[in-house]
mmCIF file of C-alpha atoms and ligand atoms in Angstrom:
data_model
loop_
_atom_site.group_PDB
_atom_site.id
_atom_site.type_symbol
_atom_site.label_atom_id
_atom_site.label_comp_id
_atom_site.label_asym_id
_atom_site.label_seq_id
_atom_site.Cartn_x
_atom_site.Cartn_y
_atom_site.Cartn_z
ATOM 1 C CA UNK G 1 0.050 0.049 -0.029
ATOM 2 C CA UNK G 2 1.228 3.449 -0.728
ATOM 3 C CA UNK G 3 1.450 5.864 2.188
ATOM 4 C CA UNK G 4 1.488 9.640 1.700
ATOM 5 C CA UNK G 5 3.603 12.415 3.197
ATOM 6 C CA UNK G 6 2.533 15.980 3.743
ATOM 7 C CA UNK G 7 4.131 16.689 0.338
ATOM 8 C CA UNK G 8 1.688 14.279 -1.273
ATOM 9 C CA UNK G 9 4.515 12.068 -2.360
ATOM 10 C CA UNK G 10 4.223 8.294 -1.981
ATOM 11 C CA UNK G 11 6.652 7.216 0.712
ATOM 12 C CA UNK G 12 8.315 4.212 -0.903
ATOM 13 C CA UNK G 13 11.901 4.305 -0.123
ATOM 14 C CA UNK G 14 14.580 5.713 1.991
ATOM 15 C CA UNK G 15 18.024 6.913 0.889
ATOM 16 C CA UNK G 16 19.955 4.887 3.445
ATOM 17 C CA UNK G 17 20.306 1.183 2.568
ATOM 18 C CA UNK G 18 20.762 -1.792 4.815
ATOM 19 C CA UNK G 19 22.662 -4.737 3.706
ATOM 20 C CA UNK G 20 20.104 -7.358 2.382
ATOM 21 C CA UNK G 21 22.074 -10.217 1.286
ATOM 22 C CA UNK G 22 24.340 -11.826 3.951
ATOM 23 C CA UNK G 23 26.673 -13.166 1.274
ATOM 24 C CA UNK G 24 27.407 -9.700 0.227
ATOM 25 C CA UNK G 25 27.381 -7.974 3.588
ATOM 26 C CA UNK G 26 30.040 -10.289 5.003
ATOM 27 C CA UNK G 27 32.719 -8.010 3.662
ATOM 28 C CA UNK G 28 33.638 -9.890 0.477
ATOM 29 C CA UNK G 29 31.992 -9.938 -2.806
ATOM 30 C CA UNK G 30 31.607 -13.716 -3.059
ATOM 31 C CA UNK G 31 31.333 -15.370 -6.381
ATOM 32 C CA UNK G 32 28.328 -13.484 -7.731
ATOM 33 C CA UNK G 33 29.334 -12.534 -11.332
ATOM 34 C CA UNK G 34 27.004 -9.506 -11.369
ATOM 35 C CA UNK G 35 27.615 -5.889 -10.366
ATOM 36 C CA UNK G 36 26.758 -6.210 -6.615
ATOM 37 C CA UNK G 37 27.643 -3.771 -3.921
ATOM 38 C CA UNK G 38 28.028 -4.222 -0.149
ATOM 39 C CA UNK G 39 24.466 -2.900 0.435
ATOM 40 C CA UNK G 40 22.956 -5.754 -1.643
ATOM 41 C CA UNK G 41 22.106 -3.604 -4.646
ATOM 42 C CA UNK G 42 22.723 -5.152 -8.122
ATOM 43 C CA UNK G 43 23.563 -2.768 -10.993
ATOM 44 C CA UNK G 44 21.820 -3.896 -14.134
ATOM 45 C CA UNK G 45 21.283 -0.479 -15.832
ATOM 46 C CA UNK G 46 24.353 0.896 -17.704
ATOM 47 C CA UNK G 47 24.290 4.651 -18.525
ATOM 48 C CA UNK G 48 26.798 5.326 -21.231
ATOM 49 C CA UNK G 49 28.055 8.932 -22.022
ATOM 50 C CA UNK G 50 28.947 8.921 -25.753
ATOM 51 C CA UNK G 51 30.505 12.356 -25.767
ATOM 52 C CA UNK G 52 30.836 15.418 -23.367
ATOM 53 C CA UNK G 53 30.112 17.784 -26.404
ATOM 54 C CA UNK G 54 26.804 19.466 -26.759
ATOM 55 C CA UNK G 55 25.167 21.883 -29.309
ATOM 56 C CA UNK G 56 22.993 23.616 -26.607
ATOM 57 C CA UNK G 57 24.303 25.440 -23.572
ATOM 58 C CA UNK G 58 21.520 24.884 -20.831
ATOM 59 C CA UNK G 59 22.123 27.414 -18.093
ATOM 60 C CA UNK G 60 21.916 24.729 -15.364
ATOM 61 C CA UNK G 61 24.327 22.472 -17.076
ATOM 62 C CA UNK G 62 27.196 24.407 -18.739
ATOM 63 C CA UNK G 63 28.573 27.965 -19.288
ATOM 64 C CA UNK G 64 27.681 30.015 -22.388
ATOM 65 C CA UNK G 65 31.207 29.345 -23.874
ATOM 66 C CA UNK G 66 31.007 25.593 -23.508
ATOM 67 C CA UNK G 67 33.602 23.507 -21.689
ATOM 68 C CA UNK G 68 37.107 22.248 -22.660
ATOM 69 C CA UNK G 69 35.914 19.270 -24.553
ATOM 70 C CA UNK G 70 37.603 15.844 -24.071
ATOM 71 C CA UNK G 71 40.397 15.281 -26.653
ATOM 72 C CA UNK G 72 39.301 12.752 -29.299
ATOM 73 C CA UNK G 73 42.159 10.426 -28.451
ATOM 74 C CA UNK G 74 40.857 10.147 -24.832
ATOM 75 C CA UNK G 75 37.475 9.138 -26.021
ATOM 76 C CA UNK G 76 36.780 5.456 -26.459
ATOM 77 C CA UNK G 77 36.632 4.335 -29.986
ATOM 78 C CA UNK G 78 33.407 2.627 -31.217
ATOM 79 C CA UNK G 79 35.210 -0.775 -31.106
ATOM 80 C CA UNK G 80 36.422 -0.096 -27.647
ATOM 81 C CA UNK G 81 33.015 1.016 -26.535
ATOM 82 C CA UNK G 82 31.166 -2.005 -27.953
ATOM 83 C CA UNK G 83 33.795 -4.295 -26.240
ATOM 84 C CA UNK G 84 32.810 -2.763 -22.836
ATOM 85 C CA UNK G 85 29.071 -2.902 -23.562
ATOM 86 C CA UNK G 86 29.502 -6.535 -24.566
ATOM 87 C CA UNK G 87 31.347 -7.322 -21.323
ATOM 88 C CA UNK G 88 28.567 -5.685 -19.343
ATOM 89 C CA UNK G 89 25.829 -7.495 -21.004
ATOM 90 C CA UNK G 90 27.330 -10.847 -21.450
ATOM 91 C CA UNK G 91 29.380 -11.159 -18.276
ATOM 92 C CA UNK G 92 28.080 -8.705 -15.710
ATOM 93 C CA UNK G 93 24.256 -9.077 -15.984
ATOM 94 C CA UNK G 94 23.534 -5.637 -17.297
ATOM 95 C CA UNK G 95 20.155 -5.828 -19.172
ATOM 96 C CA UNK G 96 19.353 -2.047 -19.749
ATOM 97 C CA UNK G 97 21.566 0.433 -21.766
ATOM 98 C CA UNK G 98 20.864 4.146 -21.834
ATOM 99 C CA UNK G 99 22.914 6.281 -24.267
ATOM 100 C CA UNK G 100 23.443 9.881 -23.275
ATOM 101 C CA UNK G 101 26.017 12.593 -22.947
ATOM 102 C CA UNK G 102 26.696 15.498 -23.667
ATOM 103 C CA UNK G 103 24.561 15.252 -26.727
ATOM 104 C CA UNK G 104 24.592 11.642 -28.016
ATOM 105 C CA UNK G 105 23.308 12.610 -31.445
ATOM 106 C CA UNK G 106 26.731 14.351 -31.954
ATOM 107 C CA UNK G 107 28.522 11.107 -31.693
ATOM 108 C CA UNK G 108 29.583 9.833 -35.113
ATOM 109 C CA UNK G 109 28.728 6.128 -35.373
ATOM 110 C CA UNK G 110 25.884 6.299 -32.892
ATOM 111 C CA UNK G 111 23.574 3.986 -34.938
ATOM 112 C CA UNK G 112 26.457 1.513 -35.383
ATOM 113 C CA UNK G 113 27.136 1.277 -31.679
ATOM 114 C CA UNK G 114 23.359 0.854 -31.058
ATOM 115 C CA UNK G 115 23.021 -1.844 -33.693
ATOM 116 C CA UNK G 116 26.038 -3.780 -32.230
ATOM 117 C CA UNK G 117 24.488 -3.411 -28.744
ATOM 118 C CA UNK G 118 21.113 -4.657 -29.982
ATOM 119 C CA UNK G 119 22.750 -7.749 -31.503
ATOM 120 C CA UNK G 120 24.041 -8.858 -28.121
ATOM 121 C CA UNK G 121 22.565 -11.850 -26.370
ATOM 122 C CA UNK G 122 20.560 -11.516 -24.204
ATOM 123 C CA UNK G 123 19.243 -8.516 -26.142
ATOM 124 C CA UNK G 124 19.376 -5.428 -23.789
ATOM 125 C CA UNK G 125 16.707 -2.837 -23.537
ATOM 126 C CA UNK G 126 18.117 0.237 -25.328
ATOM 127 C CA UNK G 127 17.148 3.861 -24.692
ATOM 128 C CA UNK G 128 18.617 7.268 -25.519
ATOM 129 C CA UNK G 129 18.444 10.668 -23.829
ATOM 130 C CA UNK G 130 18.744 13.530 -26.164
ATOM 131 C CA UNK G 131 18.094 17.212 -26.503
ATOM 132 C CA UNK G 132 16.161 16.480 -29.695
ATOM 133 C CA UNK G 133 18.178 18.855 -31.898
ATOM 134 C CA UNK G 134 18.616 17.034 -35.268
ATOM 135 C CA UNK G 135 16.427 14.168 -34.051
ATOM 136 C CA UNK G 136 13.849 14.631 -36.818
ATOM 137 C CA UNK G 137 16.103 13.320 -39.455
ATOM 138 C CA UNK G 138 17.658 10.602 -37.330
ATOM 139 C CA UNK G 139 14.600 9.126 -35.431
ATOM 140 C CA UNK G 140 13.766 6.388 -38.058
ATOM 141 C CA UNK G 141 17.457 5.211 -38.324
ATOM 142 C CA UNK G 142 17.730 5.187 -34.614
ATOM 143 C CA UNK G 143 14.617 2.965 -34.305
ATOM 144 C CA UNK G 144 15.852 0.682 -36.996
ATOM 145 C CA UNK G 145 19.258 0.369 -35.220
ATOM 146 C CA UNK G 146 17.466 -0.865 -32.151
ATOM 147 C CA UNK G 147 16.525 2.088 -29.827
ATOM 148 C CA UNK G 148 13.394 1.097 -27.880
ATOM 149 C CA UNK G 149 12.635 4.239 -25.974
ATOM 150 C CA UNK G 150 13.652 7.894 -26.034
ATOM 151 C CA UNK G 151 13.680 10.728 -23.621
ATOM 152 C CA UNK G 152 13.900 14.274 -25.021
ATOM 153 C CA UNK G 153 14.745 17.140 -22.625
ATOM 154 C CA UNK G 154 12.377 20.145 -22.958
ATOM 155 C CA UNK G 155 12.026 22.757 -20.307
ATOM 156 C CA UNK G 156 9.648 25.310 -21.935
ATOM 157 C CA UNK G 157 7.226 25.480 -24.819
ATOM 158 C CA UNK G 158 7.973 29.220 -25.365
ATOM 159 C CA UNK G 159 10.582 30.053 -28.090
ATOM 160 C CA UNK G 160 12.166 33.074 -26.401
ATOM 161 C CA UNK G 161 12.336 31.241 -23.005
ATOM 162 C CA UNK G 162 13.819 28.216 -24.895
ATOM 163 C CA UNK G 163 16.511 30.457 -26.227
ATOM 164 C CA UNK G 164 17.120 31.915 -22.768
ATOM 165 C CA UNK G 165 17.590 28.512 -21.115
ATOM 166 C CA UNK G 166 19.580 26.739 -23.793
ATOM 167 C CA UNK G 167 21.165 29.824 -25.280
ATOM 168 C CA UNK G 168 20.115 28.500 -28.717
ATOM 169 C CA UNK G 169 16.875 29.218 -30.744
ATOM 170 C CA UNK G 170 16.054 25.550 -31.483
ATOM 171 C CA UNK G 171 12.684 24.913 -29.952
ATOM 172 C CA UNK G 172 10.971 24.070 -33.317
ATOM 173 C CA UNK G 173 13.749 21.439 -34.049
ATOM 174 C CA UNK G 174 13.064 19.748 -30.715
ATOM 175 C CA UNK G 175 9.305 19.630 -31.174
ATOM 176 C CA UNK G 176 9.816 18.280 -34.712
ATOM 177 C CA UNK G 177 12.182 15.737 -33.309
ATOM 178 C CA UNK G 178 9.719 14.451 -30.617
ATOM 179 C CA UNK G 179 7.007 14.132 -33.329
ATOM 180 C CA UNK G 180 9.421 12.192 -35.564
ATOM 181 C CA UNK G 181 10.405 9.903 -32.755
ATOM 182 C CA UNK G 182 6.719 9.062 -32.002
ATOM 183 C CA UNK G 183 6.131 8.439 -35.821
ATOM 184 C CA UNK G 184 9.147 6.148 -35.835
ATOM 185 C CA UNK G 185 7.465 3.960 -33.149
ATOM 186 C CA UNK G 186 9.793 4.920 -30.227
ATOM 187 C CA UNK G 187 7.220 4.582 -27.514
ATOM 188 C CA UNK G 188 6.714 6.060 -25.074
ATOM 189 C CA UNK G 189 8.606 9.308 -25.882
ATOM 190 C CA UNK G 190 9.338 10.846 -22.566
ATOM 191 C CA UNK G 191 9.965 14.507 -21.888
ATOM 192 C CA UNK G 192 12.604 15.470 -19.177
ATOM 193 C CA UNK G 193 11.921 18.904 -17.722
ATOM 194 C CA UNK G 194 14.027 20.862 -15.184
ATOM 195 C CA UNK G 195 12.253 23.746 -13.537
ATOM 196 C CA UNK G 196 14.305 26.808 -12.651
ATOM 197 C CA UNK G 197 13.062 29.344 -10.150
ATOM 198 C CA UNK G 198 11.985 32.611 -11.696
ATOM 199 C CA UNK G 199 12.737 31.260 -15.262
ATOM 200 C CA UNK G 200 10.120 28.502 -16.135
ATOM 201 C CA UNK G 201 8.632 27.523 -12.794
ATOM 202 C CA UNK G 202 5.308 29.030 -13.910
ATOM 203 C CA UNK G 203 5.065 26.470 -16.773
ATOM 204 C CA UNK G 204 4.473 22.982 -15.324
ATOM 205 C CA UNK G 205 0.690 22.955 -16.060
ATOM 206 C CA UNK G 206 1.222 24.082 -19.670
ATOM 207 C CA UNK G 207 3.909 21.524 -20.232
ATOM 208 C CA UNK G 208 1.753 18.746 -18.781
ATOM 209 C CA UNK G 209 -1.226 19.767 -20.854
ATOM 210 C CA UNK G 210 0.957 19.682 -24.034
ATOM 211 C CA UNK G 211 2.465 16.234 -23.177
ATOM 212 C CA UNK G 212 -0.947 14.760 -22.482
ATOM 213 C CA UNK G 213 -2.617 16.186 -25.622
ATOM 214 C CA UNK G 214 0.492 14.939 -27.726
ATOM 215 C CA UNK G 215 0.833 11.481 -26.189
ATOM 216 C CA UNK G 216 4.263 12.127 -24.532
ATOM 217 C CA UNK G 217 5.005 11.272 -20.916
ATOM 218 C CA UNK G 218 6.339 14.277 -18.968
ATOM 219 C CA UNK G 219 8.823 13.750 -16.110
ATOM 220 C CA UNK G 220 10.080 16.668 -13.985
ATOM 221 C CA UNK G 221 13.620 16.332 -12.664
ATOM 222 C CA UNK G 222 14.706 18.239 -9.528
ATOM 223 C CA UNK G 223 17.821 20.263 -10.339
ATOM 224 C CA UNK G 224 21.004 18.727 -8.944
ATOM 225 C CA UNK G 225 24.334 20.119 -7.971
ATOM 226 C CA UNK G 226 26.067 18.938 -11.190
ATOM 227 C CA UNK G 227 26.473 22.137 -13.253
ATOM 228 C CA UNK G 228 29.892 22.908 -14.433
ATOM 229 C CA UNK G 229 29.698 26.397 -12.984
ATOM 230 C CA UNK G 230 28.892 25.209 -9.439
ATOM 231 C CA UNK G 231 25.977 27.568 -9.198
ATOM 232 C CA UNK G 232 23.401 25.250 -7.720
ATOM 233 C CA UNK G 233 21.832 26.373 -4.556
ATOM 234 C CA UNK G 234 19.525 24.231 -2.455
ATOM 235 C CA UNK G 235 17.246 27.071 -1.610
ATOM 236 C CA UNK G 236 16.774 27.993 -5.251
ATOM 237 C CA UNK G 237 15.780 24.551 -6.390
ATOM 238 C CA UNK G 238 12.188 24.022 -7.370
ATOM 239 C CA UNK G 239 11.141 20.998 -5.272
ATOM 240 C CA UNK G 240 9.030 17.946 -6.174
ATOM 241 C CA UNK G 241 6.466 19.183 -3.512
ATOM 242 C CA UNK G 242 6.161 22.535 -5.305
ATOM 243 C CA UNK G 243 5.768 20.883 -8.702
ATOM 244 C CA UNK G 244 3.112 18.629 -7.560
ATOM 245 C CA UNK G 245 1.323 21.459 -5.810
ATOM 246 C CA UNK G 246 1.263 23.434 -8.981
ATOM 247 C CA UNK G 247 0.068 20.541 -11.016
ATOM 248 C CA UNK G 248 -2.751 19.858 -8.617
ATOM 249 C CA UNK G 249 -4.222 23.248 -9.317
ATOM 250 C CA UNK G 250 -5.216 22.018 -12.759
ATOM 251 C CA UNK G 251 -5.132 18.156 -12.637
ATOM 252 C CA UNK G 252 -6.170 15.245 -10.416
ATOM 253 C CA UNK G 253 -3.027 13.139 -9.618
ATOM 254 C CA UNK G 254 -3.306 9.672 -8.290
ATOM 255 C CA UNK G 255 -0.101 7.774 -7.250
ATOM 256 C CA UNK G 256 0.815 5.094 -9.833
ATOM 257 C CA UNK G 257 3.888 3.408 -8.192
ATOM 258 C CA UNK G 258 2.887 -0.211 -8.122
ATOM 259 C CA UNK G 259 5.565 -1.512 -10.264
ATOM 260 C CA UNK G 260 8.238 1.283 -9.815
ATOM 261 C CA UNK G 261 11.059 -1.073 -9.177
ATOM 262 C CA UNK G 262 14.345 0.883 -9.420
ATOM 263 C CA UNK G 263 12.770 3.563 -11.596
ATOM 264 C CA UNK G 264 13.874 7.014 -10.316
ATOM 265 C CA UNK G 265 10.535 8.675 -11.218
ATOM 266 C CA UNK G 266 7.497 8.613 -8.925
ATOM 267 C CA UNK G 267 4.590 8.299 -11.296
ATOM 268 C CA UNK G 268 1.128 9.815 -11.084
ATOM 269 C CA UNK G 269 -1.947 9.167 -13.195
ATOM 270 C CA UNK G 270 -3.273 12.383 -14.621
ATOM 271 C CA UNK G 271 -7.091 12.721 -14.185
ATOM 272 C CA UNK G 272 -7.514 9.068 -13.738
ATOM 273 C CA UNK G 273 -5.122 8.044 -16.565
ATOM 274 C CA UNK G 274 -4.033 6.520 -18.810
ATOM 275 C CA UNK G 275 -1.722 9.640 -19.188
ATOM 276 C CA UNK G 276 0.880 9.888 -16.457
ATOM 277 C CA UNK G 277 3.335 12.237 -15.062
ATOM 278 C CA UNK G 278 6.611 11.494 -13.292
ATOM 279 C CA UNK G 279 8.682 13.462 -10.686
ATOM 280 C CA UNK G 280 12.260 12.682 -10.170
ATOM 281 C CA UNK G 281 12.947 13.910 -6.655
ATOM 282 C CA UNK G 282 16.683 13.106 -6.601
ATOM 283 C CA UNK G 283 17.285 15.788 -3.987
ATOM 284 C CA UNK G 284 14.271 15.919 -1.722
ATOM 285 C CA UNK G 285 13.365 12.148 -1.959
ATOM 286 C CA UNK G 286 16.578 10.322 -2.904
ATOM 287 C CA UNK G 287 16.067 6.822 -4.259
ATOM 288 C CA UNK G 288 19.708 5.646 -3.724
ATOM 289 C CA UNK G 289 18.489 2.533 -1.757
ATOM 290 C CA UNK G 290 16.954 1.132 -4.884
ATOM 291 C CA UNK G 291 19.534 2.344 -7.310
ATOM 292 C CA UNK G 292 20.421 -0.238 -10.065
ATOM 293 C CA UNK G 293 22.895 1.970 -12.139
ATOM 294 C CA UNK G 294 26.423 1.857 -13.213
ATOM 295 C CA UNK G 295 27.991 4.514 -15.434
ATOM 296 C CA UNK G 296 30.462 4.619 -18.159
ATOM 297 C CA UNK G 297 31.957 7.974 -19.310
ATOM 298 C CA UNK G 298 33.069 8.649 -22.874
ATOM 299 C CA UNK G 299 36.734 8.170 -21.848
ATOM 300 C CA UNK G 300 36.067 4.765 -20.386
ATOM 301 C CA UNK G 301 35.767 5.544 -16.657
ATOM 302 C CA UNK G 302 33.300 3.526 -14.568
ATOM 303 C CA UNK G 303 31.426 5.633 -11.980
ATOM 304 C CA UNK G 304 29.261 3.885 -9.350
ATOM 305 C CA UNK G 305 27.051 7.016 -8.988
ATOM 306 C CA UNK G 306 26.455 10.372 -10.642
ATOM 307 C CA UNK G 307 27.963 11.837 -7.434
ATOM 308 C CA UNK G 308 30.923 9.525 -7.137
ATOM 309 C CA UNK G 309 34.269 11.158 -6.307
ATOM 310 C CA UNK G 310 36.207 8.248 -7.591
ATOM 311 C CA UNK G 311 36.401 6.472 -11.046
ATOM 312 C CA UNK G 312 37.864 3.215 -12.345
ATOM 313 C CA UNK G 313 39.845 3.438 -15.587
ATOM 314 C CA UNK G 314 38.659 0.808 -17.929
ATOM 315 C CA UNK G 315 40.227 2.496 -20.895
ATOM 316 C CA UNK G 316 43.755 2.015 -19.476
ATOM 317 C CA UNK G 317 42.899 -1.823 -19.092
ATOM 318 C CA UNK G 318 41.556 -1.984 -22.686
ATOM 319 C CA UNK G 319 44.485 -0.213 -24.200
ATOM 320 C CA UNK G 320 46.972 -2.088 -21.984
ATOM 321 C CA UNK G 321 45.863 -5.467 -23.432
ATOM 322 C CA UNK G 322 43.757 -6.704 -20.524
ATOM 323 C CA UNK G 323 41.519 -9.689 -21.010
ATOM 324 C CA UNK G 324 37.728 -9.404 -20.920
ATOM 325 C CA UNK G 325 37.828 -11.271 -17.545
ATOM 326 C CA UNK G 326 40.203 -8.828 -15.966
ATOM 327 C CA UNK G 327 38.074 -5.832 -17.242
ATOM 328 C CA UNK G 328 34.855 -7.472 -15.849
ATOM 329 C CA UNK G 329 36.595 -7.982 -12.467
ATOM 330 C CA UNK G 330 37.683 -4.315 -12.398
ATOM 331 C CA UNK G 331 34.144 -3.229 -13.101
ATOM 332 C CA UNK G 332 32.816 -5.472 -10.380
ATOM 333 C CA UNK G 333 35.361 -4.100 -7.856
ATOM 334 C CA UNK G 334 34.254 -0.538 -8.874
ATOM 335 C CA UNK G 335 30.630 -1.241 -8.065
ATOM 336 C CA UNK G 336 31.382 -3.131 -4.932
ATOM 337 C CA UNK G 337 32.653 0.269 -3.520
ATOM 338 C CA UNK G 338 29.502 2.177 -4.344
ATOM 339 C CA UNK G 339 28.380 4.345 -1.403
ATOM 340 C CA UNK G 340 25.030 4.057 0.265
ATOM 341 C CA UNK G 341 23.720 7.451 -0.896
ATOM 342 C CA UNK G 342 24.617 10.617 -2.728
ATOM 343 C CA UNK G 343 24.956 12.695 0.436
ATOM 344 C CA UNK G 344 23.658 16.000 -1.097
ATOM 345 C CA UNK G 345 22.124 16.825 2.255
ATOM 346 C CA UNK G 346 25.193 15.842 4.361
ATOM 347 C CA UNK G 347 27.418 18.682 5.751
ATOM 348 C CA UNK G 348 30.503 17.520 3.981
ATOM 349 C CA UNK G 349 28.991 17.045 0.534
ATOM 350 C CA UNK G 350 31.378 17.861 -2.292
ATOM 351 C CA UNK G 351 30.090 18.182 -5.932
ATOM 352 C CA UNK G 352 31.854 15.736 -8.249
ATOM 353 C CA UNK G 353 34.671 17.127 -10.343
ATOM 354 C CA UNK G 354 33.050 16.240 -13.634
ATOM 355 C CA UNK G 355 29.809 18.087 -14.521
ATOM 356 C CA UNK G 356 26.622 16.270 -15.598
ATOM 357 C CA UNK G 357 27.499 16.752 -19.296
ATOM 358 C CA UNK G 358 30.726 14.726 -18.904
ATOM 359 C CA UNK G 359 29.338 12.035 -16.635
ATOM 360 C CA UNK G 360 26.212 11.344 -18.658
ATOM 361 C CA UNK G 361 22.886 12.409 -17.157
HETATM 362 N N1 SAM Q 1 21.978 16.357 -23.883
HETATM 363 C C1 SAM Q 1 21.159 15.439 -23.579
HETATM 364 C C2 SAM Q 1 19.830 15.977 -22.985
HETATM 365 O O1 SAM Q 1 19.837 17.196 -22.631
HETATM 366 O O2 SAM Q 1 18.858 15.243 -22.929
HETATM 367 C C3 SAM Q 1 21.575 14.273 -22.735
HETATM 368 C C4 SAM Q 1 22.487 14.679 -21.573
HETATM 369 S S1 SAM Q 1 21.753 15.670 -20.329
HETATM 370 C C5 SAM Q 1 23.066 15.873 -19.246
HETATM 371 C C6 SAM Q 1 20.595 14.555 -19.566
HETATM 372 C C7 SAM Q 1 19.570 15.178 -18.750
HETATM 373 O O3 SAM Q 1 20.143 15.686 -17.598
HETATM 374 C C8 SAM Q 1 18.758 16.201 -19.405
HETATM 375 O O4 SAM Q 1 17.293 15.842 -19.265
HETATM 376 C C9 SAM Q 1 19.022 17.406 -18.586
HETATM 377 O O5 SAM Q 1 17.973 18.308 -18.452
HETATM 378 C C10 SAM Q 1 19.416 16.898 -17.302
HETATM 379 N N2 SAM Q 1 20.296 17.740 -16.498
HETATM 380 C C11 SAM Q 1 21.303 18.431 -16.783
HETATM 381 N N3 SAM Q 1 21.865 19.156 -15.837
HETATM 382 C C12 SAM Q 1 21.076 18.876 -14.800
HETATM 383 C C13 SAM Q 1 21.051 19.315 -13.418
HETATM 384 N N4 SAM Q 1 21.983 20.096 -12.923
HETATM 385 N N5 SAM Q 1 20.155 18.806 -12.596
HETATM 386 C C14 SAM Q 1 19.168 17.920 -13.089
HETATM 387 N N6 SAM Q 1 19.119 17.549 -14.371
HETATM 388 C C15 SAM Q 1 20.065 17.984 -15.176
HETATM 389 FE FE1 SF4 Q 2 23.566 19.920 -23.456
HETATM 390 FE FE2 SF4 Q 2 21.847 18.253 -22.369
HETATM 391 FE FE3 SF4 Q 2 23.523 19.805 -20.904
HETATM 392 FE FE4 SF4 Q 2 21.511 20.889 -22.167
HETATM 393 S S1 SF4 Q 2 21.368 19.419 -20.483
HETATM 394 S S2 SF4 Q 2 23.689 21.720 -22.151
HETATM 395 S S3 SF4 Q 2 21.355 19.670 -23.957
HETATM 396 S S4 SF4 Q 2 24.103 18.137 -22.181
#
């Protein structure tokens, strides 16, 4: 049964985790071939950053001038990347792949990497998170290569505001891309929205109405301290509670979390359904206790968490001639060290050195 807090959010999980499996909590990993950690979590969802480059400059993500991009030689080649994905799926029990960035559509060879991933056994579920620029002409090829689901980031429906937030005048491109994705059968197309106080926090109702009318599923993401400029402030963040309060002025929301599993979004049926809206309350309602993610950066570093302050260098192993078995073992060791939670609310919290665009959101 779902219980409800004063925020109207279903209380489903805590962000502290207790060891669940005695074999894992005994201090050693045991013989489990999967990506287990000492808190009993198993990482089965691999987030892959294909590039740190981007053609937008969202204010909450990177500065207007962009960032010093990763030199090409440091980036994994397609062959190296597919080898790591193969190890993850074949040897480590990963069954979901999400390609992201930076902007993944900027990665040459994207369709080839996706097709190679889709050819693996067991066939992983494949999704893509994109800003949607240029998606209109790529959507059919991406679907044909093997993408199952797609998330497009869209923070506003107003052209001037879009240009203010992303520092580029590309709203129509993004809307065309979303329509093309839907036409290509990439279902559901989800919209990721970050609300910024005093910028677009008056738009949640408009955005949800648009999503419902056009058959997209909207998810609001609380802004996290992952911007390159280190400008995030807790007090400035638009909280899940505020977002739900605003939506409830226009819609009836009913909790729909029966099969949430490790999904980060708390889902709500809109006016009785079937349309739904999600809220990813990473800051005010962390879901670390149910996290099933492992992350790979474009330069071949494994991260156990978005907020991890350490990385494991698989590229060095790849380029140093290590076997698949040795690489798999290094990946397991990296995930075994995953911390219980991201610690944003703890006094000693330190933002990771890499910004979101270089980790892969
Ligand atoms: N460029 C692609 C895009 O925008 O969809 C993929 C990478 S982007 C880093 C992935 C997601 O992270 C986007 O939905 C974006 O809105 C979100 N994001 C970026 N910076 C964020 C932050 N500081 N807090 C919360 N979400 C953020
Ligand atoms: Fe680019 Fe995505 Fe960051 Fe926006 S959120 S600047 S689209 S990487």
